[in-house]
XYZ file of C-alpha atoms in Angstrom:
114
model
C -43.397 38.386 12.693
C -45.735 38.431 9.671
C -44.738 36.676 6.497
C -46.679 36.986 3.305
C -46.757 34.057 0.889
C -48.733 34.950 -2.247
C -51.929 36.389 -0.860
C -51.825 34.451 2.441
C -50.373 36.111 5.513
C -48.812 33.892 8.114
C -48.109 35.266 11.572
C -45.583 33.546 13.794
C -44.726 34.458 17.311
C -41.673 33.662 19.308
C -41.260 34.123 22.999
C -38.811 36.882 23.911
C -36.527 34.359 25.616
C -36.285 31.978 22.691
C -33.094 31.827 20.648
C -33.514 31.634 16.857
C -30.319 31.089 14.922
C -29.992 31.758 11.227
C -26.852 29.989 9.925
C -26.385 32.494 7.086
C -26.512 35.487 9.343
C -24.207 33.757 11.774
C -21.604 33.260 9.033
C -21.882 36.889 7.922
C -21.413 38.068 11.535
C -18.447 35.706 12.048
C -16.677 37.206 9.091
C -16.717 40.593 10.759
C -14.808 39.123 13.753
C -12.282 37.102 11.739
C -9.762 39.011 9.575
C -9.783 38.016 5.924
C -6.113 37.076 6.045
C -6.721 34.452 8.764
C -7.144 30.826 7.698
C -8.022 28.008 10.044
C -6.046 25.491 8.006
C -2.823 27.500 8.520
C -3.473 27.757 12.248
C -4.187 24.034 12.562
C -0.976 23.176 10.668
C 0.964 25.510 12.943
C -0.479 23.853 16.088
C 0.284 20.371 14.722
C 3.856 21.350 13.966
C 4.325 22.888 17.402
C 2.824 19.789 19.071
C 5.237 17.512 17.176
C 8.281 19.643 17.976
C 7.281 20.135 21.612
C 7.176 23.891 21.335
C 3.408 24.433 21.767
C 2.478 27.237 24.135
C 0.011 25.460 26.427
C -1.254 28.549 28.172
C -4.972 29.237 27.689
C -7.619 31.556 29.080
C -9.624 28.645 30.475
C -8.052 26.274 33.028
C -9.799 23.268 31.473
C -8.439 24.091 28.008
C -4.962 24.704 29.451
C -4.989 21.334 31.193
C -6.176 19.707 27.953
C -3.309 21.300 26.025
C -0.748 20.089 28.571
C -2.170 16.587 28.442
C -2.051 16.598 24.628
C 1.556 17.739 24.640
C 2.416 15.059 27.168
C 0.760 12.349 25.086
C 2.580 13.492 21.960
C 5.920 13.632 23.835
C 5.500 10.045 25.080
C 4.775 8.567 21.630
C 7.669 6.528 20.218
C 9.737 8.442 17.682
C 9.470 7.266 14.092
C 12.729 6.326 12.367
C 13.964 8.530 9.585
C 12.723 7.317 6.199
C 15.632 6.583 3.939
C 15.437 5.519 0.325
C 17.838 2.822 -0.727
C 18.987 1.982 -4.198
C 17.394 -1.219 -5.359
C 19.721 -4.090 -6.024
C 18.954 -7.014 -8.317
C 19.642 -10.243 -6.483
C 22.255 -12.466 -8.056
C 22.234 -16.205 -7.475
C 24.949 -18.742 -7.963
C 24.193 -21.293 -10.613
C 23.067 -24.602 -9.215
C 24.878 -27.492 -10.775
C 22.663 -30.260 -12.172
C 24.018 -33.681 -11.249
C 23.407 -36.926 -13.056
C 21.875 -38.378 -9.886
C 19.162 -35.634 -9.643
C 15.632 -36.724 -10.303
C 13.445 -35.160 -12.981
C 11.536 -33.171 -10.334
C 14.719 -31.658 -8.927
C 15.932 -30.749 -12.422
C 12.597 -28.952 -13.094
C 12.899 -27.094 -9.778
C 16.496 -26.036 -10.540
C 15.489 -24.620 -13.929
C 12.819 -22.380 -12.403
Protein backbone atom coordinates (compact mmCIF):
# COMPACT_ATOMS: atom_id res chain seq x y z
CA UNK A 1 0.00 0.00 0.00
CA UNK A 2 1.33 3.45 -0.87
CA UNK A 3 0.16 6.47 1.09
CA UNK A 4 1.03 10.01 0.12
CA UNK A 5 1.40 12.64 2.79
CA UNK A 6 2.11 16.03 1.27
CA UNK A 7 4.94 15.32 -1.15
CA UNK A 8 6.31 12.32 0.74
CA UNK A 9 5.24 8.85 -0.31
CA UNK A 10 5.18 6.15 2.35
CA UNK A 11 5.00 2.52 1.35
CA UNK A 12 3.82 -0.06 3.84
CA UNK A 13 3.66 -3.76 3.30
CA UNK A 14 1.64 -6.33 5.13
CA UNK A 15 2.07 -10.03 4.85
CA UNK A 16 -0.81 -11.79 3.09
CA UNK A 17 -1.65 -13.74 6.25
CA UNK A 18 -1.86 -10.72 8.56
CA UNK A 19 -5.23 -9.48 9.71
CA UNK A 20 -5.76 -5.73 9.75
CA UNK A 21 -9.01 -4.53 11.27
CA UNK A 22 -10.46 -1.12 10.72
CA UNK A 23 -13.09 -0.43 13.41
CA UNK A 24 -15.05 1.96 11.20
CA UNK A 25 -15.34 -0.50 8.33
CA UNK A 26 -16.27 -3.24 10.80
CA UNK A 27 -19.18 -1.14 12.10
CA UNK A 28 -20.36 -0.38 8.57
CA UNK A 29 -20.23 -4.06 7.66
CA UNK A 30 -22.04 -5.08 10.87
CA UNK A 31 -24.91 -2.75 10.03
CA UNK A 32 -25.51 -4.70 6.84
CA UNK A 33 -26.03 -7.89 8.91
CA UNK A 34 -28.20 -6.37 11.64
CA UNK A 35 -31.65 -5.06 10.66
CA UNK A 36 -32.26 -1.42 11.53
CA UNK A 37 -35.28 -2.32 13.68
CA UNK A 38 -33.16 -4.54 15.96
CA UNK A 39 -31.90 -3.06 19.22
CA UNK A 40 -29.59 -4.86 21.61
CA UNK A 41 -31.13 -3.11 24.62
CA UNK A 42 -34.56 -4.56 23.82
CA UNK A 43 -33.09 -8.03 23.39
CA UNK A 44 -31.17 -7.79 26.67
CA UNK A 45 -34.30 -6.66 28.55
CA UNK A 46 -36.24 -9.56 27.01
CA UNK A 47 -33.58 -12.07 28.11
CA UNK A 48 -33.51 -10.61 31.65
CA UNK A 49 -37.28 -10.83 31.91
CA UNK A 50 -37.30 -14.43 30.66
CA UNK A 51 -34.53 -15.35 33.12
CA UNK A 52 -36.48 -13.89 36.03
CA UNK A 53 -39.73 -15.58 35.05
CA UNK A 54 -38.04 -18.92 34.31
CA UNK A 55 -39.22 -18.98 30.71
CA UNK A 56 -35.86 -18.55 28.96
CA UNK A 57 -35.31 -20.91 26.02
CA UNK A 58 -31.88 -22.35 26.90
CA UNK A 59 -31.27 -24.04 23.57
CA UNK A 60 -28.22 -22.76 21.69
CA UNK A 61 -26.22 -23.71 18.62
CA UNK A 62 -23.09 -24.28 20.70
CA UNK A 63 -23.10 -26.87 23.52
CA UNK A 64 -20.94 -24.67 25.74
CA UNK A 65 -23.33 -21.74 25.39
CA UNK A 66 -26.33 -23.99 25.97
CA UNK A 67 -24.78 -25.36 29.18
CA UNK A 68 -24.01 -21.79 30.26
CA UNK A 69 -27.64 -20.76 29.71
CA UNK A 70 -28.92 -23.74 31.72
CA UNK A 71 -26.52 -22.90 34.56
CA UNK A 72 -27.61 -19.24 34.55
CA UNK A 73 -31.27 -20.23 34.67
CA UNK A 74 -30.53 -22.66 37.50
CA UNK A 75 -28.69 -19.95 39.48
CA UNK A 76 -31.54 -17.47 39.00
CA UNK A 77 -34.13 -20.10 39.98
CA UNK A 78 -32.29 -20.83 43.25
CA UNK A 79 -32.05 -17.21 44.37
CA UNK A 80 -34.40 -16.35 47.23
CA UNK A 81 -37.53 -14.56 46.09
CA UNK A 82 -37.84 -10.92 47.06
CA UNK A 83 -40.94 -9.94 49.01
CA UNK A 84 -43.50 -7.75 47.33
CA UNK A 85 -42.85 -4.09 48.01
CA UNK A 86 -45.86 -2.49 49.64
CA UNK A 87 -46.27 1.13 50.54
CA UNK A 88 -47.83 1.84 53.88
CA UNK A 89 -49.52 4.98 55.01
CA UNK A 90 -47.34 6.83 57.48
CA UNK A 91 -48.70 7.19 60.98
CA UNK A 92 -47.66 9.87 63.41
CA UNK A 93 -46.78 8.26 66.72
CA UNK A 94 -48.84 9.37 69.68
CA UNK A 95 -47.48 9.15 73.19
CA UNK A 96 -49.27 9.25 76.48
CA UNK A 97 -48.45 12.25 78.59
CA UNK A 98 -45.99 11.49 81.36
CA UNK A 99 -47.09 12.81 84.68
CA UNK A 100 -44.56 14.94 86.53
CA UNK A 101 -44.46 14.08 90.20
CA UNK A 102 -43.32 16.29 93.04
CA UNK A 103 -40.64 13.75 93.93
CA UNK A 104 -39.01 13.89 90.44
CA UNK A 105 -35.58 15.46 90.26
CA UNK A 106 -34.77 18.43 88.03
CA UNK A 107 -33.00 16.13 85.53
CA UNK A 108 -36.03 13.87 85.22
CA UNK A 109 -38.31 16.87 84.72
CA UNK A 110 -36.03 18.15 81.89
CA UNK A 111 -36.05 14.69 80.29
CA UNK A 112 -39.85 14.46 80.47
CA UNK A 113 -40.29 17.86 78.79
CA UNK A 114 -38.17 16.78 75.81
